[in-house]
Amino acid sequence: MQQLILSYGLVAIFVLMAAESACIPIPSEVTMMLGGALAAGAVSGQHPNLVAVVVAGTAGNVAGSYVAWLVGRYGGRPALHRWGRYIMLRPEEIDRAQDWFVRRGAMSVFWARLLPGIRTFISLPAGIAAMPPLRFGAYTLAGCLPWTAALAVAGYAVGANWHSLEQSLRGPTYLIAGLVVLVLAVGGLIVLRRRRAATPVE
């Protein structure tokens, strides 16, 4: 996988991130961090722009998510349980994503994108529930963008030391997810406070 990214750059990032969102277990952490390291010029090979890396990763995530949405929409849950094993989908993963979607509704498509594991499969129950495609795409884009950007920036920041960080990602990927959620929450609070401050008091 690493050689693929080093050889084909943005195209490989798009394809690998699309595959991850289409329920193929490819770690987005490695893909996006290596993309960020490439942008920093710390790894031999192509040196794409950091913004282009984020755009390619996010576009791949959205494209792959629509593939999974279509599978859920037109295949349904019985077909996923029957044929899922052929594309490395375990029934418990499908059930977990379905339960998450049922409990949290459409917003789960956004929040799940910030969580390792569940983010890969949330498109399936959204498709099964026939979530409108435009709404699904909007929530998917909003959730994928901060995740891919955070990973790419982390790869850019560590540069040549990204290999060490890659090894450490085997355990604390939830830490990264927590940091992304924290940044979003703080940003939301800042925007909310500014709006309240700008609202005239009657």
CSV table of N, CA and C in Angstrom, one decimal, residues 15-176:
chain,number,residue,atom,x,y,z
A,15,VAL,N,-8.1,6.5,-4.4
A,15,VAL,CA,-8.5,5.1,-4.6
A,15,VAL,C,-8.5,4.4,-3.2
A,16,LEU,N,-7.5,4.5,-2.4
A,16,LEU,CA,-7.4,3.8,-1.2
A,16,LEU,C,-8.5,4.4,-0.2
A,17,MET,N,-8.7,5.7,-0.2
A,17,MET,CA,-9.7,6.2,0.7
A,17,MET,C,-11.1,5.8,0.3
A,18,ALA,N,-11.3,5.7,-1.0
A,18,ALA,CA,-12.6,5.3,-1.6
A,18,ALA,C,-12.8,3.8,-1.2
A,19,ALA,N,-11.8,3.0,-1.3
A,19,ALA,CA,-11.9,1.6,-0.9
A,19,ALA,C,-12.3,1.5,0.6
A,20,GLU,N,-11.6,2.3,1.5
A,20,GLU,CA,-11.9,2.2,2.9
A,20,GLU,C,-13.4,2.5,3.2
A,21,SER,N,-13.9,3.6,2.5
A,21,SER,CA,-15.3,3.9,2.7
A,21,SER,C,-16.3,3.0,2.1
A,22,ALA,N,-15.8,2.1,1.2
A,22,ALA,CA,-16.6,1.1,0.5
A,22,ALA,C,-16.5,-0.2,1.3
A,23,CYS,N,-16.1,-0.1,2.6
A,23,CYS,CA,-16.1,-1.2,3.5
A,23,CYS,C,-14.9,-2.2,3.3
A,24,ILE,N,-13.9,-1.8,2.6
A,24,ILE,CA,-12.7,-2.6,2.5
A,24,ILE,C,-11.7,-2.1,3.6
A,25,PRO,N,-11.2,-3.0,4.5
A,25,PRO,CA,-10.4,-2.6,5.6
A,25,PRO,C,-9.0,-2.1,5.3
A,26,ILE,N,-9.0,-0.8,4.8
A,26,ILE,CA,-7.7,-0.2,4.5
A,26,ILE,C,-7.6,1.0,5.5
A,27,PRO,N,-6.5,1.1,6.3
A,27,PRO,CA,-6.4,2.1,7.3
A,27,PRO,C,-6.2,3.5,6.7
A,28,SER,N,-7.2,4.3,6.9
A,28,SER,CA,-7.1,5.7,6.5
A,28,SER,C,-6.0,6.5,7.2
A,29,GLU,N,-5.7,6.0,8.4
A,29,GLU,CA,-4.6,6.7,9.2
A,29,GLU,C,-3.3,6.7,8.4
A,30,VAL,N,-3.0,5.5,7.9
A,30,VAL,CA,-1.7,5.3,7.2
A,30,VAL,C,-1.8,6.1,5.8
A,31,THR,N,-2.9,5.9,5.1
A,31,THR,CA,-3.0,6.6,3.8
A,31,THR,C,-2.8,8.1,3.9
A,32,MET,N,-3.6,8.7,4.8
A,32,MET,CA,-3.6,10.2,4.8
A,32,MET,C,-2.3,10.7,5.5
A,33,MET,N,-1.8,10.0,6.5
A,33,MET,CA,-0.5,10.5,7.1
A,33,MET,C,0.7,10.4,6.1
A,34,LEU,N,0.7,9.3,5.3
A,34,LEU,CA,1.8,9.2,4.3
A,34,LEU,C,1.6,10.3,3.3
A,35,GLY,N,0.3,10.6,2.9
A,35,GLY,CA,0.0,11.7,2.0
A,35,GLY,C,0.6,13.0,2.5
A,36,GLY,N,0.3,13.2,3.8
A,36,GLY,CA,0.8,14.5,4.4
A,36,GLY,C,2.3,14.5,4.5
A,37,ALA,N,3.0,13.4,4.7
A,37,ALA,CA,4.4,13.3,4.7
A,37,ALA,C,5.0,13.6,3.3
A,38,LEU,N,4.3,13.0,2.3
A,38,LEU,CA,4.7,13.3,0.9
A,38,LEU,C,4.7,14.8,0.6
A,39,ALA,N,3.6,15.4,1.1
A,39,ALA,CA,3.4,16.9,0.9
A,39,ALA,C,4.5,17.7,1.6
A,40,ALA,N,5.0,17.2,2.7
A,40,ALA,CA,6.1,17.8,3.4
A,40,ALA,C,7.4,17.6,2.8
A,41,GLY,N,7.5,16.7,1.8
A,41,GLY,CA,8.8,16.4,1.1
A,41,GLY,C,9.7,15.6,2.0
A,42,ALA,N,9.2,15.0,3.0
A,42,ALA,CA,10.0,14.2,3.9
A,42,ALA,C,10.2,12.7,3.4
A,43,VAL,N,9.4,12.3,2.4
A,43,VAL,CA,9.5,11.0,1.9
A,43,VAL,C,9.9,11.1,0.4
A,44,SER,N,10.8,10.2,0.0
A,44,SER,CA,11.2,10.3,-1.4
A,44,SER,C,10.0,9.9,-2.3
A,45,GLY,N,9.9,10.6,-3.4
A,45,GLY,CA,8.7,10.4,-4.3
A,45,GLY,C,8.1,11.7,-4.6
A,46,GLN,N,6.8,11.7,-5.0
A,46,GLN,CA,6.1,12.9,-5.4
A,46,GLN,C,5.8,13.8,-4.1
A,47,HIS,N,5.7,15.1,-4.4
A,47,HIS,CA,5.5,16.0,-3.3
A,47,HIS,C,4.3,16.8,-3.6
A,48,PRO,N,3.1,16.2,-3.5
A,48,PRO,CA,1.8,17.0,-3.8
A,48,PRO,C,1.6,18.1,-2.8
A,49,ASN,N,0.7,19.0,-3.1
A,49,ASN,CA,0.3,20.0,-2.2
A,49,ASN,C,-0.5,19.4,-1.1
A,50,LEU,N,-0.4,19.9,0.1
A,50,LEU,CA,-1.1,19.4,1.3
A,50,LEU,C,-2.6,19.5,1.1
A,51,VAL,N,-3.1,20.7,0.5
A,51,VAL,CA,-4.5,20.9,0.3
A,51,VAL,C,-5.0,19.8,-0.7
A,52,ALA,N,-4.2,19.5,-1.7
A,52,ALA,CA,-4.6,18.5,-2.7
A,52,ALA,C,-4.7,17.1,-2.1
A,53,VAL,N,-3.8,16.8,-1.1
A,53,VAL,CA,-3.9,15.6,-0.4
A,53,VAL,C,-5.2,15.4,0.3
A,54,VAL,N,-5.6,16.5,1.0
A,54,VAL,CA,-6.8,16.5,1.8
A,54,VAL,C,-8.0,16.4,0.9
A,55,VAL,N,-8.0,17.1,-0.3
A,55,VAL,CA,-9.1,17.0,-1.2
A,55,VAL,C,-9.2,15.6,-1.8
A,56,ALA,N,-8.1,15.0,-2.2
A,56,ALA,CA,-8.1,13.7,-2.8
A,56,ALA,C,-8.7,12.7,-1.8
A,57,GLY,N,-8.2,12.8,-0.5
A,57,GLY,CA,-8.7,11.8,0.5
A,57,GLY,C,-10.1,12.0,0.8
A,58,THR,N,-10.6,13.2,0.9
A,58,THR,CA,-12.0,13.5,1.2
A,58,THR,C,-12.9,13.1,0.1
A,59,ALA,N,-12.5,13.4,-1.2
A,59,ALA,CA,-13.2,13.0,-2.4
A,59,ALA,C,-13.3,11.5,-2.5
A,60,GLY,N,-12.2,10.8,-2.1
A,60,GLY,CA,-12.3,9.3,-2.1
A,60,GLY,C,-13.2,8.8,-1.1
A,61,ASN,N,-13.2,9.4,0.1
A,61,ASN,CA,-14.1,8.9,1.1
A,61,ASN,C,-15.6,9.1,0.7
A,62,VAL,N,-15.9,10.2,0.1
A,62,VAL,CA,-17.3,10.5,-0.3
A,62,VAL,C,-17.7,9.5,-1.4
A,63,ALA,N,-16.8,9.3,-2.4
A,63,ALA,CA,-17.1,8.4,-3.5
A,63,ALA,C,-17.3,7.0,-3.0
A,64,GLY,N,-16.4,6.5,-2.1
A,64,GLY,CA,-16.6,5.2,-1.6
A,64,GLY,C,-17.8,5.0,-0.7
A,65,SER,N,-18.2,6.1,0.0
A,65,SER,CA,-19.3,6.0,0.9
A,65,SER,C,-20.6,5.9,0.0
A,66,TYR,N,-20.6,6.5,-1.1
A,66,TYR,CA,-21.8,6.3,-2.0
A,66,TYR,C,-21.9,4.9,-2.6
A,67,VAL,N,-20.7,4.3,-2.8
A,67,VAL,CA,-20.8,2.9,-3.2
A,67,VAL,C,-21.4,2.0,-2.1
A,68,ALA,N,-21.0,2.2,-0.9
A,68,ALA,CA,-21.6,1.5,0.2
A,68,ALA,C,-23.0,1.8,0.4
A,69,TRP,N,-23.4,3.1,0.2
A,69,TRP,CA,-24.8,3.5,0.4
A,69,TRP,C,-25.7,2.8,-0.7
A,70,LEU,N,-25.2,2.7,-1.9
A,70,LEU,CA,-25.9,2.0,-3.0
A,70,LEU,C,-26.1,0.5,-2.7
A,71,VAL,N,-25.0,-0.1,-2.1
A,71,VAL,CA,-25.1,-1.5,-1.7
A,71,VAL,C,-26.2,-1.7,-0.7
A,72,GLY,N,-26.2,-0.9,0.3
A,72,GLY,CA,-27.2,-1.0,1.4
A,72,GLY,C,-28.6,-0.7,0.8
A,73,ARG,N,-28.7,0.3,-0.1
A,73,ARG,CA,-30.0,0.8,-0.6
A,73,ARG,C,-30.6,-0.3,-1.4
A,74,TYR,N,-29.9,-0.9,-2.3
A,74,TYR,CA,-30.4,-1.9,-3.3
A,74,TYR,C,-30.2,-3.3,-2.9
A,75,GLY,N,-29.2,-3.6,-2.0
A,75,GLY,CA,-29.0,-5.0,-1.6
A,75,GLY,C,-29.8,-5.3,-0.3
A,76,GLY,N,-29.9,-4.4,0.6
A,76,GLY,CA,-30.6,-4.6,1.8
A,76,GLY,C,-29.8,-5.4,2.8
A,77,ARG,N,-30.3,-5.5,4.0
A,77,ARG,CA,-29.6,-6.1,5.1
A,77,ARG,C,-29.4,-7.6,4.9
A,78,PRO,N,-30.5,-8.4,4.4
A,78,PRO,CA,-30.3,-9.8,4.2
A,78,PRO,C,-29.2,-10.1,3.2
A,79,ALA,N,-29.1,-9.3,2.1
A,79,ALA,CA,-28.0,-9.5,1.1
A,79,ALA,C,-26.6,-9.3,1.7
A,80,LEU,N,-26.5,-8.3,2.6
A,80,LEU,CA,-25.3,-8.0,3.2
A,80,LEU,C,-24.8,-9.1,4.1
A,81,HIS,N,-25.8,-9.7,4.9
A,81,HIS,CA,-25.4,-10.8,5.8
A,81,HIS,C,-25.1,-12.0,5.0
A,82,ARG,N,-25.7,-12.2,3.8
A,82,ARG,CA,-25.4,-13.4,3.0
A,82,ARG,C,-24.1,-13.3,2.2
A,83,TRP,N,-23.9,-12.1,1.6
A,83,TRP,CA,-22.7,-12.0,0.7
A,83,TRP,C,-21.6,-11.1,1.3
A,84,GLY,N,-21.8,-10.6,2.5
A,84,GLY,CA,-20.8,-9.7,3.0
A,84,GLY,C,-19.5,-10.3,3.3
A,85,ARG,N,-19.5,-11.6,3.6
A,85,ARG,CA,-18.2,-12.2,3.9
A,85,ARG,C,-17.3,-12.3,2.7
A,86,TYR,N,-17.8,-12.2,1.5
A,86,TYR,CA,-17.0,-12.2,0.3
A,86,TYR,C,-16.2,-10.9,0.1
A,87,ILE,N,-16.7,-9.8,0.8
A,87,ILE,CA,-15.9,-8.6,0.7
A,87,ILE,C,-15.4,-8.2,2.1
A,88,MET,N,-15.2,-9.2,2.9
A,88,MET,CA,-14.7,-9.0,4.3
A,88,MET,C,-15.6,-8.2,5.2
A,89,LEU,N,-16.9,-8.3,5.0
A,89,LEU,CA,-17.8,-7.7,6.0
A,89,LEU,C,-18.3,-8.8,6.9
A,90,ARG,N,-18.1,-8.5,8.2
A,90,ARG,CA,-18.6,-9.5,9.2
A,90,ARG,C,-20.0,-9.0,9.7
A,91,PRO,N,-20.9,-10.0,10.0
A,91,PRO,CA,-22.3,-9.6,10.4
A,91,PRO,C,-22.3,-8.7,11.6
A,92,GLU,N,-21.4,-8.9,12.6
A,92,GLU,CA,-21.4,-8.1,13.8
A,92,GLU,C,-21.1,-6.6,13.4
A,93,GLU,N,-20.2,-6.4,12.4
A,93,GLU,CA,-19.9,-5.0,12.0
A,93,GLU,C,-21.1,-4.4,11.3
A,94,ILE,N,-21.9,-5.1,10.5
A,94,ILE,CA,-23.1,-4.6,9.9
A,94,ILE,C,-24.1,-4.3,11.0
A,95,ASP,N,-24.3,-5.2,12.0
A,95,ASP,CA,-25.2,-5.0,13.1
A,95,ASP,C,-24.9,-3.8,13.9
A,96,ARG,N,-23.6,-3.6,14.2
A,96,ARG,CA,-23.1,-2.5,15.0
A,96,ARG,C,-23.4,-1.2,14.3
A,97,ALA,N,-23.1,-1.1,13.0
A,97,ALA,CA,-23.4,0.1,12.3
A,97,ALA,C,-24.9,0.4,12.2
A,98,GLN,N,-25.7,-0.6,12.0
A,98,GLN,CA,-27.1,-0.5,12.0
A,98,GLN,C,-27.7,0.0,13.3
A,99,ASP,N,-27.2,-0.5,14.4
A,99,ASP,CA,-27.7,-0.1,15.7
A,99,ASP,C,-27.3,1.4,15.9
A,100,TRP,N,-26.1,1.8,15.5
A,100,TRP,CA,-25.6,3.1,15.7
A,100,TRP,C,-26.6,4.1,14.9
A,101,PHE,N,-26.9,3.7,13.7
A,101,PHE,CA,-27.8,4.6,12.8
A,101,PHE,C,-29.2,4.7,13.4
A,102,VAL,N,-29.7,3.6,13.9
A,102,VAL,CA,-31.1,3.6,14.5
A,102,VAL,C,-31.1,4.5,15.7
A,103,ARG,N,-30.1,4.4,16.6
A,103,ARG,CA,-30.1,5.2,17.8
A,103,ARG,C,-29.9,6.7,17.5
A,104,ARG,N,-29.1,7.0,16.6
A,104,ARG,CA,-28.7,8.4,16.4
A,104,ARG,C,-29.3,9.1,15.1
A,105,GLY,N,-29.9,8.3,14.3
A,105,GLY,CA,-30.5,8.9,13.1
A,105,GLY,C,-29.6,9.4,12.1
A,106,ALA,N,-30.0,10.4,11.3
A,106,ALA,CA,-29.2,10.8,10.1
A,106,ALA,C,-27.9,11.4,10.6
A,107,MET,N,-27.9,12.1,11.7
A,107,MET,CA,-26.6,12.7,12.2
A,107,MET,C,-25.5,11.7,12.5
A,108,SER,N,-25.9,10.4,12.6
A,108,SER,CA,-24.9,9.4,12.9
A,108,SER,C,-23.9,9.3,11.7
A,109,VAL,N,-24.4,9.7,10.5
A,109,VAL,CA,-23.5,9.6,9.3
A,109,VAL,C,-22.4,10.6,9.5
A,110,PHE,N,-22.7,11.8,10.1
A,110,PHE,CA,-21.6,12.7,10.4
A,110,PHE,C,-20.7,12.3,11.5
A,111,TRP,N,-21.3,12.0,12.7
A,111,TRP,CA,-20.4,11.6,13.8
A,111,TRP,C,-19.6,10.4,13.6
A,112,ALA,N,-20.2,9.4,12.9
A,112,ALA,CA,-19.5,8.1,12.7
A,112,ALA,C,-18.2,8.3,11.9
A,113,ARG,N,-18.2,9.3,11.1
A,113,ARG,CA,-17.0,9.5,10.2
A,113,ARG,C,-15.8,9.9,11.1
A,114,LEU,N,-16.0,10.3,12.3
A,114,LEU,CA,-14.9,10.7,13.2
A,114,LEU,C,-14.5,9.6,14.1
A,115,LEU,N,-15.1,8.4,14.0
A,115,LEU,CA,-14.7,7.3,14.9
A,115,LEU,C,-14.1,6.1,14.1
A,116,PRO,N,-13.0,5.6,14.5
A,116,PRO,CA,-12.4,4.5,13.8
A,116,PRO,C,-13.3,3.3,13.8
A,117,GLY,N,-13.3,2.4,12.8
A,117,GLY,CA,-14.1,1.2,12.8
A,117,GLY,C,-15.5,1.5,12.3
A,118,ILE,N,-16.3,2.2,13.1
A,118,ILE,CA,-17.7,2.4,12.7
A,118,ILE,C,-17.8,3.3,11.5
A,119,ARG,N,-16.8,4.2,11.3
A,119,ARG,CA,-16.9,5.1,10.1
A,119,ARG,C,-16.9,4.4,8.8
A,120,THR,N,-16.3,3.2,8.8
A,120,THR,CA,-16.2,2.5,7.5
A,120,THR,C,-17.5,1.9,7.1
A,121,PHE,N,-18.4,1.6,8.1
A,121,PHE,CA,-19.6,0.8,7.8
A,121,PHE,C,-20.9,1.6,7.9
A,122,ILE,N,-20.8,2.9,8.3
A,122,ILE,CA,-22.1,3.6,8.6
A,122,ILE,C,-22.9,3.9,7.3
A,123,SER,N,-22.3,3.8,6.1
A,123,SER,CA,-23.0,4.1,4.9
A,123,SER,C,-24.0,3.0,4.6
A,124,LEU,N,-23.7,1.8,5.0
A,124,LEU,CA,-24.6,0.7,4.7
A,124,LEU,C,-26.0,0.9,5.4
A,125,PRO,N,-26.1,1.1,6.7
A,125,PRO,CA,-27.5,1.3,7.2
A,125,PRO,C,-28.1,2.6,6.7
A,126,ALA,N,-27.3,3.6,6.3
A,126,ALA,CA,-27.9,4.8,5.7
A,126,ALA,C,-28.6,4.4,4.4
A,127,GLY,N,-28.0,3.5,3.6
A,127,GLY,CA,-28.6,3.1,2.4
A,127,GLY,C,-29.8,2.2,2.6
A,128,ILE,N,-29.7,1.3,3.6
A,128,ILE,CA,-30.8,0.5,3.9
A,128,ILE,C,-32.0,1.3,4.4
A,129,ALA,N,-31.8,2.4,5.1
A,129,ALA,CA,-32.8,3.3,5.5
A,129,ALA,C,-33.3,4.2,4.4
A,130,ALA,N,-32.7,4.1,3.2
A,130,ALA,CA,-33.1,5.0,2.1
A,130,ALA,C,-32.9,6.5,2.5
A,131,MET,N,-31.8,6.8,3.2
A,131,MET,CA,-31.5,8.2,3.5
A,131,MET,C,-31.3,8.9,2.2
A,132,PRO,N,-31.9,10.1,2.0
A,132,PRO,CA,-31.8,10.9,0.7
A,132,PRO,C,-30.4,11.1,0.4
A,133,PRO,N,-30.0,10.8,-0.9
A,133,PRO,CA,-28.6,10.9,-1.3
A,133,PRO,C,-27.9,12.2,-1.1
A,134,LEU,N,-28.6,13.3,-1.3
A,134,LEU,CA,-28.0,14.6,-1.2
A,134,LEU,C,-27.7,14.9,0.3
A,135,ARG,N,-28.6,14.5,1.2
A,135,ARG,CA,-28.4,14.7,2.6
A,135,ARG,C,-27.3,13.8,3.1
A,136,PHE,N,-27.3,12.6,2.6
A,136,PHE,CA,-26.2,11.6,2.9
A,136,PHE,C,-24.9,12.2,2.5
A,137,GLY,N,-24.8,12.7,1.3
A,137,GLY,CA,-23.5,13.3,0.8
A,137,GLY,C,-23.1,14.5,1.7
A,138,ALA,N,-24.0,15.3,2.1
A,138,ALA,CA,-23.6,16.5,2.9
A,138,ALA,C,-23.1,16.1,4.2
A,139,TYR,N,-23.7,15.2,4.9
A,139,TYR,CA,-23.2,14.7,6.2
A,139,TYR,C,-21.9,14.0,6.1
A,140,THR,N,-21.8,13.2,5.0
A,140,THR,CA,-20.6,12.5,4.7
A,140,THR,C,-19.4,13.4,4.5
A,141,LEU,N,-19.6,14.4,3.7
A,141,LEU,CA,-18.5,15.4,3.4
A,141,LEU,C,-18.1,16.1,4.7
A,142,ALA,N,-19.1,16.5,5.5
A,142,ALA,CA,-18.9,17.3,6.7
A,142,ALA,C,-18.1,16.5,7.7
A,143,GLY,N,-18.3,15.1,7.7
A,143,GLY,CA,-17.6,14.3,8.7
A,143,GLY,C,-16.3,13.8,8.2
A,144,CYS,N,-16.1,13.6,6.9
A,144,CYS,CA,-14.9,13.1,6.3
A,144,CYS,C,-13.8,14.2,6.3
A,145,LEU,N,-14.2,15.4,6.0
A,145,LEU,CA,-13.2,16.5,5.8
A,145,LEU,C,-12.3,16.7,7.0
A,146,PRO,N,-12.9,16.8,8.2
A,146,PRO,CA,-12.0,17.0,9.4
A,146,PRO,C,-11.1,15.8,9.7
A,147,TRP,N,-11.6,14.6,9.4
A,147,TRP,CA,-10.9,13.4,9.7
A,147,TRP,C,-9.6,13.4,8.8
A,148,THR,N,-9.9,13.5,7.5
A,148,THR,CA,-8.8,13.4,6.5
A,148,THR,C,-7.8,14.6,6.7
A,149,ALA,N,-8.3,15.8,7.0
A,149,ALA,CA,-7.5,16.9,7.1
A,149,ALA,C,-6.6,16.7,8.4
A,150,ALA,N,-7.1,16.3,9.5
A,150,ALA,CA,-6.3,16.1,10.7
A,150,ALA,C,-5.2,15.1,10.5
A,151,LEU,N,-5.5,14.0,9.8
A,151,LEU,CA,-4.5,13.0,9.6
A,151,LEU,C,-3.4,13.5,8.6
A,152,ALA,N,-3.8,14.2,7.6
A,152,ALA,CA,-2.9,14.7,6.6
A,152,ALA,C,-1.9,15.8,7.3
A,153,VAL,N,-2.5,16.6,8.1
A,153,VAL,CA,-1.7,17.6,8.8
A,153,VAL,C,-0.8,17.0,9.8
A,154,ALA,N,-1.2,15.9,10.4
A,154,ALA,CA,-0.3,15.2,11.4
A,154,ALA,C,0.8,14.6,10.6
A,155,GLY,N,0.6,14.0,9.4
A,155,GLY,CA,1.6,13.4,8.6
A,155,GLY,C,2.6,14.5,8.1
A,156,TYR,N,2.0,15.6,7.8
A,156,TYR,CA,2.9,16.8,7.3
A,156,TYR,C,3.8,17.3,8.4
A,157,ALA,N,3.2,17.3,9.7
A,157,ALA,CA,3.9,17.8,10.8
A,157,ALA,C,5.1,16.9,11.2
A,158,VAL,N,4.9,15.6,11.2
A,158,VAL,CA,5.9,14.7,11.6
A,158,VAL,C,6.9,14.4,10.6
A,159,GLY,N,6.5,14.6,9.3
A,159,GLY,CA,7.5,14.5,8.2
A,159,GLY,C,8.2,13.2,8.1
A,160,ALA,N,9.5,13.2,8.2
A,160,ALA,CA,10.3,11.9,8.0
A,160,ALA,C,10.1,11.0,9.2
A,161,ASN,N,9.5,11.4,10.3
A,161,ASN,CA,9.3,10.5,11.4
A,161,ASN,C,7.9,9.9,11.4
A,162,TRP,N,7.2,9.9,10.2
A,162,TRP,CA,5.9,9.4,10.2
A,162,TRP,C,5.8,7.9,10.4
A,163,HIS,N,6.9,7.2,10.1
A,163,HIS,CA,6.9,5.7,10.3
A,163,HIS,C,6.7,5.4,11.8
A,164,SER,N,7.3,6.2,12.7
A,164,SER,CA,7.2,5.9,14.1
A,164,SER,C,5.8,6.2,14.5
A,165,LEU,N,5.1,7.2,14.0
A,165,LEU,CA,3.8,7.5,14.3
A,165,LEU,C,2.8,6.5,13.8
A,166,GLU,N,3.1,5.9,12.6
A,166,GLU,CA,2.3,4.9,12.0
A,166,GLU,C,2.2,3.7,13.0
A,167,GLN,N,3.4,3.3,13.6
A,167,GLN,CA,3.4,2.2,14.5
A,167,GLN,C,2.6,2.5,15.7
A,168,SER,N,2.6,3.7,16.2
A,168,SER,CA,1.9,4.0,17.4
A,168,SER,C,0.4,4.1,17.1
A,169,LEU,N,-0.1,4.2,15.9
A,169,LEU,CA,-1.5,4.3,15.6
A,169,LEU,C,-2.2,2.9,15.7
A,170,ARG,N,-1.5,1.9,16.0
A,170,ARG,CA,-2.2,0.6,16.1
A,170,ARG,C,-3.1,0.5,17.3
A,171,GLY,N,-2.8,1.4,18.3
A,171,GLY,CA,-3.7,1.4,19.5
A,171,GLY,C,-4.6,2.6,19.6
A,172,PRO,N,-4.0,3.8,19.7
A,172,PRO,CA,-4.7,5.0,20.1
A,172,PRO,C,-5.4,5.7,18.9
A,173,THR,N,-6.0,5.1,17.9
A,173,THR,CA,-6.7,5.8,16.9
A,173,THR,C,-7.9,6.5,17.5
A,174,TYR,N,-8.4,6.0,18.6
A,174,TYR,CA,-9.6,6.8,19.2
A,174,TYR,C,-9.1,8.1,19.8
A,175,LEU,N,-7.8,8.2,20.1
A,175,LEU,CA,-7.3,9.5,20.6
A,175,LEU,C,-7.3,10.5,19.5
A,176,ILE,N,-7.0,10.1,18.3
A,176,ILE,CA,-7.0,11.0,17.2
A,176,ILE,C,-8.5,11.4,16.9
